[in-house]
Short mmCIF file of C-alpha atoms in Angstrom, two decimals:
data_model
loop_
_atom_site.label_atom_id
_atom_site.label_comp_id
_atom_site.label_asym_id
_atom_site.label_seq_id
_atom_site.Cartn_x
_atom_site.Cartn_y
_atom_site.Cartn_z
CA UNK E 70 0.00 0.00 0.00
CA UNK E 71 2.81 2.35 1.03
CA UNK E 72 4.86 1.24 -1.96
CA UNK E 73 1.81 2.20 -4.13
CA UNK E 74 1.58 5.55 -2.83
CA UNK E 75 4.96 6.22 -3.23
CA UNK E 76 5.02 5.40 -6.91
CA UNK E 77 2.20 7.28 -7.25
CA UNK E 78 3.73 10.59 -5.99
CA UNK E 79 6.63 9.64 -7.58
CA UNK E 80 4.71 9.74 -11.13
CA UNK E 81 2.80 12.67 -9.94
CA UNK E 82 5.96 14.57 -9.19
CA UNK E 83 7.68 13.31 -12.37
CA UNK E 84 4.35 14.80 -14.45
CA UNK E 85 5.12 18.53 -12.46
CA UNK E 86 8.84 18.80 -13.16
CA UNK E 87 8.16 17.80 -17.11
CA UNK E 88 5.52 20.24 -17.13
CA UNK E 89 8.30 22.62 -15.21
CA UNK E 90 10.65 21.77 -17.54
CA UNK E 91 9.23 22.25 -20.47
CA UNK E 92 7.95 25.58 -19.85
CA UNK E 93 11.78 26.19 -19.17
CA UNK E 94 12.64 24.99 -22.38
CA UNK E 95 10.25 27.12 -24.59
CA UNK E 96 11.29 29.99 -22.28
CA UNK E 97 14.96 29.31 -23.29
CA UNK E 98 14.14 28.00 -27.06
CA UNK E 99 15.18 31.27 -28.38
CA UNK E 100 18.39 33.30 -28.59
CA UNK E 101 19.48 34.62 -25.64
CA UNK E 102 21.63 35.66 -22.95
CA UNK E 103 23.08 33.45 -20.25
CA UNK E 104 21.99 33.19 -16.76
CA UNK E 105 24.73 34.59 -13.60
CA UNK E 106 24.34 31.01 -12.42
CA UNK E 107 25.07 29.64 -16.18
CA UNK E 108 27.88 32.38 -16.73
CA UNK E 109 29.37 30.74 -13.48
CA UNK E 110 29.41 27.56 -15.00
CA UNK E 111 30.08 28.37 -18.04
CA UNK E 112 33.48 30.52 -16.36
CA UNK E 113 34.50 27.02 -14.40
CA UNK E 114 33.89 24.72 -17.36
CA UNK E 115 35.64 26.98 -20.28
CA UNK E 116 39.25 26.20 -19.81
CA UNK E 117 38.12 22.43 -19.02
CA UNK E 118 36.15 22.03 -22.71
CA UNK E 119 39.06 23.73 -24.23
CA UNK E 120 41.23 21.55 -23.19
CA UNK E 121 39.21 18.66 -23.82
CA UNK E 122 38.51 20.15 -27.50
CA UNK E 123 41.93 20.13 -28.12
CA UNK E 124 42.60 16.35 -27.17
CA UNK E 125 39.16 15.57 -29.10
CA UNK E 126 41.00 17.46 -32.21
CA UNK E 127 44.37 15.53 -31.32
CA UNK E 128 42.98 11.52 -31.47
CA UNK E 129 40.42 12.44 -33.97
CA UNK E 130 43.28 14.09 -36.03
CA UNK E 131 45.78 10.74 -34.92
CA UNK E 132 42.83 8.46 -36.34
CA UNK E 133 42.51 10.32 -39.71
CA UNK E 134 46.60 10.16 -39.85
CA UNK E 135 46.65 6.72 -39.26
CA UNK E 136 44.46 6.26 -42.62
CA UNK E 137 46.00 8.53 -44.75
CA UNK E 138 49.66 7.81 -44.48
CA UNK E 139 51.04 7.68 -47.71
CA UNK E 140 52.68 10.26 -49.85
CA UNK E 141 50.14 10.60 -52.34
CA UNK E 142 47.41 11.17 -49.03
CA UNK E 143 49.72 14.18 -47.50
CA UNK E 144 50.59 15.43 -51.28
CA UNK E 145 46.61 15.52 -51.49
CA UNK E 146 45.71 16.92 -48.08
CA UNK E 147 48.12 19.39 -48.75
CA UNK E 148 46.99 20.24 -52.05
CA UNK E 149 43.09 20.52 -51.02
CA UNK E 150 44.65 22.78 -48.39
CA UNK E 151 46.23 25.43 -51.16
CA UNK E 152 43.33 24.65 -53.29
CA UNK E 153 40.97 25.72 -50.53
CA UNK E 154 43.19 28.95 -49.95
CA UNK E 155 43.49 29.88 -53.89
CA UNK E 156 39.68 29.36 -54.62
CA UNK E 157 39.05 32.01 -51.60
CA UNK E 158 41.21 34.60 -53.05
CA UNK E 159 40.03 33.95 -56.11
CA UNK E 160 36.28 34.40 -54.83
CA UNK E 161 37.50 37.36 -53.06
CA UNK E 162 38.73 39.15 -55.78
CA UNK E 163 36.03 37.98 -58.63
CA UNK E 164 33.78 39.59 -55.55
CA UNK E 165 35.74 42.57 -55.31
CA UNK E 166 35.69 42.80 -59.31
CA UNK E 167 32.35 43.02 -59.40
CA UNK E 168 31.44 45.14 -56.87
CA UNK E 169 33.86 47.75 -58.19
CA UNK E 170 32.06 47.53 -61.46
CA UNK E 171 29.04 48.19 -59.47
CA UNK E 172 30.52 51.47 -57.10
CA UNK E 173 31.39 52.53 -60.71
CA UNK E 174 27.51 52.89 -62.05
CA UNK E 175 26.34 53.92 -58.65
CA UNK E 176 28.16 56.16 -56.53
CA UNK E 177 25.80 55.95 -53.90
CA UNK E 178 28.42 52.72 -53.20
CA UNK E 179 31.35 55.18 -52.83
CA UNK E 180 30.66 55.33 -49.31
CA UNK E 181 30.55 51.52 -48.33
CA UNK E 182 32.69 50.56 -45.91
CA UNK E 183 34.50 47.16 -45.24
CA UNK E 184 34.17 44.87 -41.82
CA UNK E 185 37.13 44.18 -40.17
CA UNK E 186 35.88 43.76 -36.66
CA UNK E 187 36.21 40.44 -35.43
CA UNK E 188 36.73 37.80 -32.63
CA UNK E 189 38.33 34.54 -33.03
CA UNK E 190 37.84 31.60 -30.78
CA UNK E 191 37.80 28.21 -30.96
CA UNK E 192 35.17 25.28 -30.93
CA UNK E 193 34.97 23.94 -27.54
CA UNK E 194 31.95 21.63 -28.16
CA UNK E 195 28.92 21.02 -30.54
CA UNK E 196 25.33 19.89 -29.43
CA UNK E 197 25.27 16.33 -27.51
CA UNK E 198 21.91 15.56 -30.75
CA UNK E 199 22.23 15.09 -34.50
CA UNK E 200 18.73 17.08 -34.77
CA UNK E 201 20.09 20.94 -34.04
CA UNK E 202 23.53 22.11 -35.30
CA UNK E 203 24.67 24.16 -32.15
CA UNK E 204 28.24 24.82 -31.50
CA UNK E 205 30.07 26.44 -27.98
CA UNK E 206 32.98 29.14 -28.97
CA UNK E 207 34.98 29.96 -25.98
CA UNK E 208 34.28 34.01 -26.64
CA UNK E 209 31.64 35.51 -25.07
CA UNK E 210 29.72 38.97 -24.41
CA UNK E 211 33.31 39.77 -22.34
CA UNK E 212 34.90 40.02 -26.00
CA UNK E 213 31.95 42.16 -27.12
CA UNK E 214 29.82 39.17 -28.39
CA UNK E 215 26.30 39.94 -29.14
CA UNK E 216 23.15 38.22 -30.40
CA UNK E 217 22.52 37.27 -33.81
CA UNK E 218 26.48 38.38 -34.74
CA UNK E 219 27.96 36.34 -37.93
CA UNK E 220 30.48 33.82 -37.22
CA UNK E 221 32.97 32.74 -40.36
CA UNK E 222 36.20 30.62 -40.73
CA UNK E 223 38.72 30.97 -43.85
CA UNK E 224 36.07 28.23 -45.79
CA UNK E 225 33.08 30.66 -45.42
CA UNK E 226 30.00 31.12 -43.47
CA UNK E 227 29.58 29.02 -40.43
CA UNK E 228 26.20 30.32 -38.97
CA UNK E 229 25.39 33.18 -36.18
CA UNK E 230 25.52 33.51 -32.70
CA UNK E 231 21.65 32.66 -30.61
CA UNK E 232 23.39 32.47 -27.11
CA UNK E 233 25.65 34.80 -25.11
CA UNK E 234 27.45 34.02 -21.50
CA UNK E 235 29.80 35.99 -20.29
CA UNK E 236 32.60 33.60 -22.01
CA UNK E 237 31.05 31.40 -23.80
CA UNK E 238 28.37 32.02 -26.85
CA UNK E 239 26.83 28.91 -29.06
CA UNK E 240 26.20 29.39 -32.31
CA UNK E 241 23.55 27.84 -34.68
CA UNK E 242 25.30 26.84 -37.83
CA UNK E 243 23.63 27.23 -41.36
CA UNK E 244 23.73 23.73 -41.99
CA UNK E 245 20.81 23.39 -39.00
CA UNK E 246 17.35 22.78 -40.46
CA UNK E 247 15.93 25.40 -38.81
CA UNK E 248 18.45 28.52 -40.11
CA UNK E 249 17.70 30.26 -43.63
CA UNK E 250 20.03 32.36 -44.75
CA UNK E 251 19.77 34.82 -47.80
CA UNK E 252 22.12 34.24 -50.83
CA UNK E 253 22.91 35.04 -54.02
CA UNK E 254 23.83 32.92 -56.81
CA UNK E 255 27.81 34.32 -57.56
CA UNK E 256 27.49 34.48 -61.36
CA UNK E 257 24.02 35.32 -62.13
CA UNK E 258 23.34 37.58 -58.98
CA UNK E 259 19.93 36.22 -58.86
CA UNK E 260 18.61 36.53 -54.76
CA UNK E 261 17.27 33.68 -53.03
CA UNK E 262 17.19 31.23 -49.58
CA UNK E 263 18.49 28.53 -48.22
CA UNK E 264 18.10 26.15 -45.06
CA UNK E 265 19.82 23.30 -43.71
CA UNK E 266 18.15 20.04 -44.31
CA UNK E 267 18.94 17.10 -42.22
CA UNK E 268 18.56 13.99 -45.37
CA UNK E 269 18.92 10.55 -43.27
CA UNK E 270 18.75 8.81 -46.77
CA UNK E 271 21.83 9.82 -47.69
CA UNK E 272 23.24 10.44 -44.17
CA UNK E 273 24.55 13.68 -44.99
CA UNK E 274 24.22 17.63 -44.12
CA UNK E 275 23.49 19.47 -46.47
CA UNK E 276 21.78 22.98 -47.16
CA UNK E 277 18.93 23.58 -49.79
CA UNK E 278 17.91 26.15 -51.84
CA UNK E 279 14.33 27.07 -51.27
CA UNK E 280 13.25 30.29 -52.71
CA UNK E 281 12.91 32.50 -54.79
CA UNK E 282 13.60 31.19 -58.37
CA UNK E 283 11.85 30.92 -60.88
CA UNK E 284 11.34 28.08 -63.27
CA UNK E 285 13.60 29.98 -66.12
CA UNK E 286 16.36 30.37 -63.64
CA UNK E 287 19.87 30.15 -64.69
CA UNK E 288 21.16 27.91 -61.92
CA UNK E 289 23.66 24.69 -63.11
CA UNK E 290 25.29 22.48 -60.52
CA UNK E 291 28.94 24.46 -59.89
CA UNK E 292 27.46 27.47 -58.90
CA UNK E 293 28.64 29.10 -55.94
CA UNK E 294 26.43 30.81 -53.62
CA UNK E 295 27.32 33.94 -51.37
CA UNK E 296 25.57 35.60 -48.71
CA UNK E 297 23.35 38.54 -49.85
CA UNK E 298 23.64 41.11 -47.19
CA UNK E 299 19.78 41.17 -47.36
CA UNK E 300 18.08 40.98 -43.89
CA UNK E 301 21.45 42.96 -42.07
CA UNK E 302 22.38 39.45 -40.33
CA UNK E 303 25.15 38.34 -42.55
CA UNK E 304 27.53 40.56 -44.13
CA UNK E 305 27.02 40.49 -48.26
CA UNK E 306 29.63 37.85 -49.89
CA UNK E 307 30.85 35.21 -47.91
CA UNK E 308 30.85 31.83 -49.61
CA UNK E 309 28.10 29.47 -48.42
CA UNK E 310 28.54 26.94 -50.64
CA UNK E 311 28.54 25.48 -53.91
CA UNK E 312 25.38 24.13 -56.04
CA UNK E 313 25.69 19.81 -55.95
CA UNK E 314 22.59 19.39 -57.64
CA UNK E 315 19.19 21.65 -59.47
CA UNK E 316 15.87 20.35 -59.95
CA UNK E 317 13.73 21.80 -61.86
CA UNK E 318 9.67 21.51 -61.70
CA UNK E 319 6.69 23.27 -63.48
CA UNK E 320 5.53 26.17 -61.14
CA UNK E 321 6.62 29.47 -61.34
CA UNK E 322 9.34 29.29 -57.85
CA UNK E 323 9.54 25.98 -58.67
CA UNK E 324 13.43 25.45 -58.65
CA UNK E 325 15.43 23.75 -56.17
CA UNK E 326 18.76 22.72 -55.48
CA UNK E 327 20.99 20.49 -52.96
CA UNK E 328 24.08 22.86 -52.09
CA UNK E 329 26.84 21.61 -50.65
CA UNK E 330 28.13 23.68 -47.26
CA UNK E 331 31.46 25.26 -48.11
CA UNK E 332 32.58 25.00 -44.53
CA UNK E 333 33.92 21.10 -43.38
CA UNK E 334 31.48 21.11 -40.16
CA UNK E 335 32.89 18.02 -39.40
CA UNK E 336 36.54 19.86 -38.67
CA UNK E 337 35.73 23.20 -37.39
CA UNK E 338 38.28 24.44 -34.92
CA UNK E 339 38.46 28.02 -34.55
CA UNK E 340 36.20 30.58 -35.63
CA UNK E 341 36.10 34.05 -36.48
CA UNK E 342 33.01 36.33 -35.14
CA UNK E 343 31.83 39.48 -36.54
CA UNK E 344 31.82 42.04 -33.83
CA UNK E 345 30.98 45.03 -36.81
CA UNK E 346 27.54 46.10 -38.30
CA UNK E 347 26.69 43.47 -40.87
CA UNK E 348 24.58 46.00 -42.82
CA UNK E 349 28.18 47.65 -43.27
CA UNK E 350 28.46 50.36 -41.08
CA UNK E 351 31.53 49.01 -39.54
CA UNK E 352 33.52 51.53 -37.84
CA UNK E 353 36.51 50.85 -40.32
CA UNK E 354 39.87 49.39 -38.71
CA UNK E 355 39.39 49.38 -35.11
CA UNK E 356 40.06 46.24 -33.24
CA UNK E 357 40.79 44.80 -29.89
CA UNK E 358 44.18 44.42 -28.87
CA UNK E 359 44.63 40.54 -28.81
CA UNK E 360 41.59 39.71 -30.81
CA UNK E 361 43.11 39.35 -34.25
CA UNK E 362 44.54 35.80 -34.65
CA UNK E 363 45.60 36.59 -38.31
CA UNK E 364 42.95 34.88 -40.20
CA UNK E 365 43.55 36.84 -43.52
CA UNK E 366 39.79 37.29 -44.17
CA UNK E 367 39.26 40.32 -45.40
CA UNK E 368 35.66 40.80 -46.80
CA UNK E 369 34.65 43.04 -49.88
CA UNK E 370 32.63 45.50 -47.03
CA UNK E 371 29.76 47.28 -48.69
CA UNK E 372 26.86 44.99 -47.29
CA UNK E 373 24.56 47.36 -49.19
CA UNK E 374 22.13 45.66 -51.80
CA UNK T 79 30.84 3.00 -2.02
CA UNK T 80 27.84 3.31 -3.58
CA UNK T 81 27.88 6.81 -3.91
CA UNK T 82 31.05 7.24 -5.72
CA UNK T 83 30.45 4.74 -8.04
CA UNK T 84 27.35 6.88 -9.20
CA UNK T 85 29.77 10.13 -9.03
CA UNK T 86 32.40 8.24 -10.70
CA UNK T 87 29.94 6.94 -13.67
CA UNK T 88 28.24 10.32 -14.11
CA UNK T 89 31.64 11.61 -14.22
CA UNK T 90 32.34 9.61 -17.67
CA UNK T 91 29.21 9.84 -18.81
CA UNK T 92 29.43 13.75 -18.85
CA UNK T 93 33.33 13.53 -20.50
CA UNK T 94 31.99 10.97 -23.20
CA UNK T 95 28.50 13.28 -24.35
CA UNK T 96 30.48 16.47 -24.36
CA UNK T 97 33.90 15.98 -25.07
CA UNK T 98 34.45 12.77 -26.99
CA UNK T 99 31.08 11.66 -28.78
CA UNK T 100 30.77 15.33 -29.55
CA UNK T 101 33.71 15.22 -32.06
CA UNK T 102 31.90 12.59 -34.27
CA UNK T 103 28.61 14.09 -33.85
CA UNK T 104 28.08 14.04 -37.76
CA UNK T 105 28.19 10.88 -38.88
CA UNK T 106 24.63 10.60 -38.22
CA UNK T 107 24.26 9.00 -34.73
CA UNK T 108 25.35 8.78 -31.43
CA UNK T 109 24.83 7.29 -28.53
CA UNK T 110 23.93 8.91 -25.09
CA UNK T 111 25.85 7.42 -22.12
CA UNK T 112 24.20 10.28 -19.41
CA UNK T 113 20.98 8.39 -20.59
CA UNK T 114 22.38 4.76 -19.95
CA UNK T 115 23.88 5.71 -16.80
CA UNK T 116 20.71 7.18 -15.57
CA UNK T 117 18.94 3.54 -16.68
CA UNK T 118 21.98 2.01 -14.26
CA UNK T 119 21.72 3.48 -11.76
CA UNK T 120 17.82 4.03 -11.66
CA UNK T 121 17.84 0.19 -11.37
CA UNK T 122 20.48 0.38 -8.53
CA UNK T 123 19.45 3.32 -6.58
CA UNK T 124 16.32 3.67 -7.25
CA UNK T 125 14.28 6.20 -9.84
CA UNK T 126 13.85 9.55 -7.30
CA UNK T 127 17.94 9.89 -6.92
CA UNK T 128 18.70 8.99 -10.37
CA UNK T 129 16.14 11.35 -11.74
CA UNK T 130 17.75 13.81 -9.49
CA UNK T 131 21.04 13.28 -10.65
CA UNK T 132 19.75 13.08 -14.08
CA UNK T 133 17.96 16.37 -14.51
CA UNK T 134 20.99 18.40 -13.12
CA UNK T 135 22.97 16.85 -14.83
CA UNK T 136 20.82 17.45 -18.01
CA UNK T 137 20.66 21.25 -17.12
CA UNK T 138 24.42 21.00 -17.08
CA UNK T 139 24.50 19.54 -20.81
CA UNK T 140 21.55 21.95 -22.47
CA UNK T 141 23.02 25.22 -20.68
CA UNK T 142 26.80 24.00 -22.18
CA UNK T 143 26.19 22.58 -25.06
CA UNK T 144 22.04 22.79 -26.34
CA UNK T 145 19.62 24.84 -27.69
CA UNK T 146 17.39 25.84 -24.88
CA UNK T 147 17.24 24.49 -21.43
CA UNK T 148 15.88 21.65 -19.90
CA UNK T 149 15.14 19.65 -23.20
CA UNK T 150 17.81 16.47 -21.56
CA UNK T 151 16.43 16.42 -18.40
CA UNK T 152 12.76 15.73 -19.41
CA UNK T 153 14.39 12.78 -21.82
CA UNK T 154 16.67 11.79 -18.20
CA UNK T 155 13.31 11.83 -16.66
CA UNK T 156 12.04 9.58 -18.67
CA UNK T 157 14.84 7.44 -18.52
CA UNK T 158 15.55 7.12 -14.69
CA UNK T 159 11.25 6.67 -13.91
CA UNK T 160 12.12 3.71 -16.61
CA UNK T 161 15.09 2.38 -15.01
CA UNK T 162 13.51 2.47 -11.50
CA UNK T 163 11.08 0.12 -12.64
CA UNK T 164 13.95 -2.64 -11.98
CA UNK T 165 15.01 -1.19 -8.66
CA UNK T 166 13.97 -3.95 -6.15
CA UNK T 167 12.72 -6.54 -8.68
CA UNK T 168 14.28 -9.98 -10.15
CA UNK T 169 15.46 -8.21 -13.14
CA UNK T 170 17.37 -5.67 -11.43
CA UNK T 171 20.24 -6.91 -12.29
CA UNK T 172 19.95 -8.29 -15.56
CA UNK T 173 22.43 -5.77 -18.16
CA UNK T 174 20.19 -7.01 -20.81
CA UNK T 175 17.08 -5.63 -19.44
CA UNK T 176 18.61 -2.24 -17.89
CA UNK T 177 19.71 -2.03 -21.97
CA UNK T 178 16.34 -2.38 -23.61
CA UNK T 179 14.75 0.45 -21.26
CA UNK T 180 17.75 2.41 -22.38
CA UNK T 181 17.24 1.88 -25.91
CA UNK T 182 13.28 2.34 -25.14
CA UNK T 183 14.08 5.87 -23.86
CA UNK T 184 16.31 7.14 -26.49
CA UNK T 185 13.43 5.72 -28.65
CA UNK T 186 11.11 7.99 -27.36
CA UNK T 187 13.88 10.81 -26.86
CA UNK T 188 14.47 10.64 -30.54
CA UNK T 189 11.04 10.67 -31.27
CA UNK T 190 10.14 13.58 -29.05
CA UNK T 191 13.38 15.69 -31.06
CA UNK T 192 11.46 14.90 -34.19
CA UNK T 193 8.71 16.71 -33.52
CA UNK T 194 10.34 19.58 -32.11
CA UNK T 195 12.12 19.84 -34.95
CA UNK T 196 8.86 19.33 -37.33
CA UNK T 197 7.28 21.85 -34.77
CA UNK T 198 10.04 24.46 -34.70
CA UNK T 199 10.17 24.66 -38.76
CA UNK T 200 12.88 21.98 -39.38
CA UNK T 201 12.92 20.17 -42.91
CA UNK T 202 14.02 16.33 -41.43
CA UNK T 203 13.65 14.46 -44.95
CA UNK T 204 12.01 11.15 -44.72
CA UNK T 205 11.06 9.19 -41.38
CA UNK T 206 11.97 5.96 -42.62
CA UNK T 207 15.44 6.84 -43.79
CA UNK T 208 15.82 8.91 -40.36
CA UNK T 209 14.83 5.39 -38.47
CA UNK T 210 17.17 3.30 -39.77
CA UNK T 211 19.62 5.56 -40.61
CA UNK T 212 19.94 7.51 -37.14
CA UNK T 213 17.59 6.62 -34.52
CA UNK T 214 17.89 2.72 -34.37
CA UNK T 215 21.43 3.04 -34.74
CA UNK T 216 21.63 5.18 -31.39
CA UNK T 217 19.32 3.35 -29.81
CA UNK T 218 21.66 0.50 -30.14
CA UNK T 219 24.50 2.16 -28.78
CA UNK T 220 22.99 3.59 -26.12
CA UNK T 221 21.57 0.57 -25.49
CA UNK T 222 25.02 -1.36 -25.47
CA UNK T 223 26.54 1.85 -23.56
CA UNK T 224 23.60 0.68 -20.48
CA UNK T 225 24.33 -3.26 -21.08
CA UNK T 226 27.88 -2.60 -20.18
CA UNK T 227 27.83 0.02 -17.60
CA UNK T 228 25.20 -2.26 -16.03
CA UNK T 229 27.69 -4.94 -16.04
CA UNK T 230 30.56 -2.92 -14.34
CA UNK T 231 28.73 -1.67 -11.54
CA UNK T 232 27.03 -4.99 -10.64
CA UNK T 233 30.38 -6.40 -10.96
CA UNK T 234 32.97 -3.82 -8.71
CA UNK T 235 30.97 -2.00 -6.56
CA UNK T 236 27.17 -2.60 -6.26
CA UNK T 237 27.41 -6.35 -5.59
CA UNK T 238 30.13 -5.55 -2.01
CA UNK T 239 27.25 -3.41 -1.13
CA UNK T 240 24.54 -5.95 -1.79
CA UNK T 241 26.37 -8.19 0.32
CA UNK T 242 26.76 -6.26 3.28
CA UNK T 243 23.18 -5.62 2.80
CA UNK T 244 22.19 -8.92 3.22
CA UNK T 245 24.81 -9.54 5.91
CA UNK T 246 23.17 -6.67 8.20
#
């Protein structure tokens, strides 16, 4: 009888803290900023993650090594590695091409300025689900981290901040199902969206292209997609990724496309944050002493579509 | 004894989900040891402490690592009220059991992340391919993950205790 009780308040008491905690967690769905209690924490835990992040890195670095030991494999890596570093420059200045043909037919352009605010930090954990795409930098609100702030690495766009602690932030990456970020198709400089699509049948991440085209669209698997400075979260003309695969149906807005994430999520270390204005009033040059790890990134500015 | 063996298995639990598992989070699936633990040691200790330990420890997670707050500790909740159904009976101690009401709760954890994420605007693809593809597989693991914890705590530390229990 007593034993029956018991589980009974047990269950009872189980149904009030789900209830409790659930409230919690639509409370807390959203971005925002971190608790003292949390920044506390977050303060104690830091240094520990970091250092954990950076063995992680070292025997999941040893295990790729161990397969990919011949001369051809490090020729390869090493290649992919300048390849990677030649194909942003040459984004870069194709970007930079273009836009000064632009500035030249409008001057209203003259006046754009570039982003060079930043904070780097490094990846000190990602969410413990495969459903949400959530990552912890070890930079937060302390370093002049905010909400909603762009974070990049030398590849391209990794996705924007949702939470701030005091040194800590997370950041939702565009490769997360529920993000949509505006683009623009490089060569064509038609506008459109994509979203991150989580596709168990081919057990892969990848990011779609969901609006905005229409069925005549000029859009051919190569294609490289930028950000398009429209909404003022993302700075215009960082590389997203790279068109995999169109299909085409018979509605107007009808086109659609697979693109493949320009950023290896899989091997994300450090990461740079966007302290300026995204819509590209950046105050110009001005950085933190010990902020700038040297990344090389330096955007096209103007922001302004 | 028994006290630190729950510390000590928490302890790894928390290391594996954040630090190690969390470095091949994308090939698809992974397993949740906080979650097999929490089966463990419901069956040990009983559901009430376990769900204790679980939701704080869940908080802990979500606030570090998740997307809102509290999200782990309902699912740890879930897990330990399943796990205490063993505390006390014949099958407490069977590894096989304490693994199939792991793998039952990261069933239902799984299924309770897919419809957040259908809820909150997510495109998931198709629910077959995400069974068999993701969700079984973890379930499996985390399964396995409970089978053997279960095994090593029966086998160093809970069983001295059970004797002294019977002893006194």
């Amino acid at each position: 009888m007593r034993n029956g009780s018991f589980k009974k308040n047990l269950l009872i008491s189980a149904l009030i803290a789900t209830v409790l905690l659930a409230a919690l967690v639509i409370v807390t769905w959203n971005g925002r900023t971190a608790t003292w209690f949390e920044n506390v924490v977050g303060r104690v835990l830091t240094p520990v993650q970091s250092l954990a992040a950076k063995a992680s890195n070292s025997i999941s670095d040893f295990f790729r090594e161990l397969f990919n030991t011949t001369d051809a494999d490090l020729e390869n890596e090493r290649l992919r590695s300048e390849l990677a570093l030649y194909d942003r420059t040459r984004l870069e200045l194709e970007e930079l091409r273009l836009e000064n043909e632009r500035l030249r037919e409008l001057m209203n352009y003259a006046n754009a300025l570039s982003m060079d605010e930043y904070v780097t930090a490094g990846v000190i954990g990602s969410s413990t689900d495969v459903w949400f795409d959530v990552f912890t930098l070890n930079a937060g609100s302390s370093q002049g981290v905010k909400l909603d702030m762009p974070v990049i690495c030398a590849e391209g766009l990794i996705g924007r901040v949702t939470e701030v602690g005091a040194t800590r932030c997370k950041v939702t990456a565009v490769i997360d199902p529920g993000v949509a970020v505006p683009v623009m198709i490089e060569r064509t400089r038609d506008n459109c969206m994509v979203r991150g699509i989580l596709d168990a049948s081919s057990g892969g991440r990848y990011i779609e292209l969901y609006y905005m085209l229409s069925d005549g669209a000029d859009l051919v698997p190569g294609d490289v997609l930028i950000t398009s400075g429209i909404g003022g979260v993302y700075p215009k003309g960082i590389k997203v990724g790279t068109v995999a695969e169109v299909m085409r149906g018979n509605g107007i807005k009808d086109v659609n496309a697979i693109i493949t994430p320009s950023v290896d999520f899989n091997h994300i270390e450090e990461a740079m944050i966007l302290t300026g204005d995204a819509s590209g009033s950046g105050t110009g040059t001005e950085r933190s002493p010990g902020q700038d790890a040297g990344f090389g990134w330096e955007p096209n500015g103007a922001g302004v579509d | 004894m028994r006290r630190y063996a729950a510390i000590i298995a928490v302890g790894a639990a928390f290391i594996l989900d954040t630090m190690v598992f969390g470095a091949f989070n994308r090939v698809g699936f992974r397993p949740e040891a906080m979650m097999a633990v929490v089966v463990s040691l419901a069956a040990f200790i009983g559901a009430l402490p376990a769900a204790a330990t679980g939701v704080v420890m869940g908080l802990l997670i979500d606030s570090l690592l998740n997307a809102g707050l509290g999200l782990n500790s309902i699912f740890m909740l879930i897990a330990a009220l399943g796990g205490g159904a063993l505390h006390n009976s014949q099958y407490g101690n069977n590894p096989m059991i304490a693994a199939l009401i792991a793998a039952l709760a990261m069933l239902v954890k799984e299924h309770i992340m897919l419809l957040v994420s259908v809820f909150t605007g997510r495109n998931i693809g198709h629910y077959v391919a995400l069974l068999l593809r993701h969700i079984l597989p973890s379930m499996l693991l985390t399964g396995g993950i409970c089978a053997l914890v279960h095994r090593i705590l029966r086998a160093t530390l809970f069983k001295v205790t059970w004797h002294s229990d019977v002893e006194n």
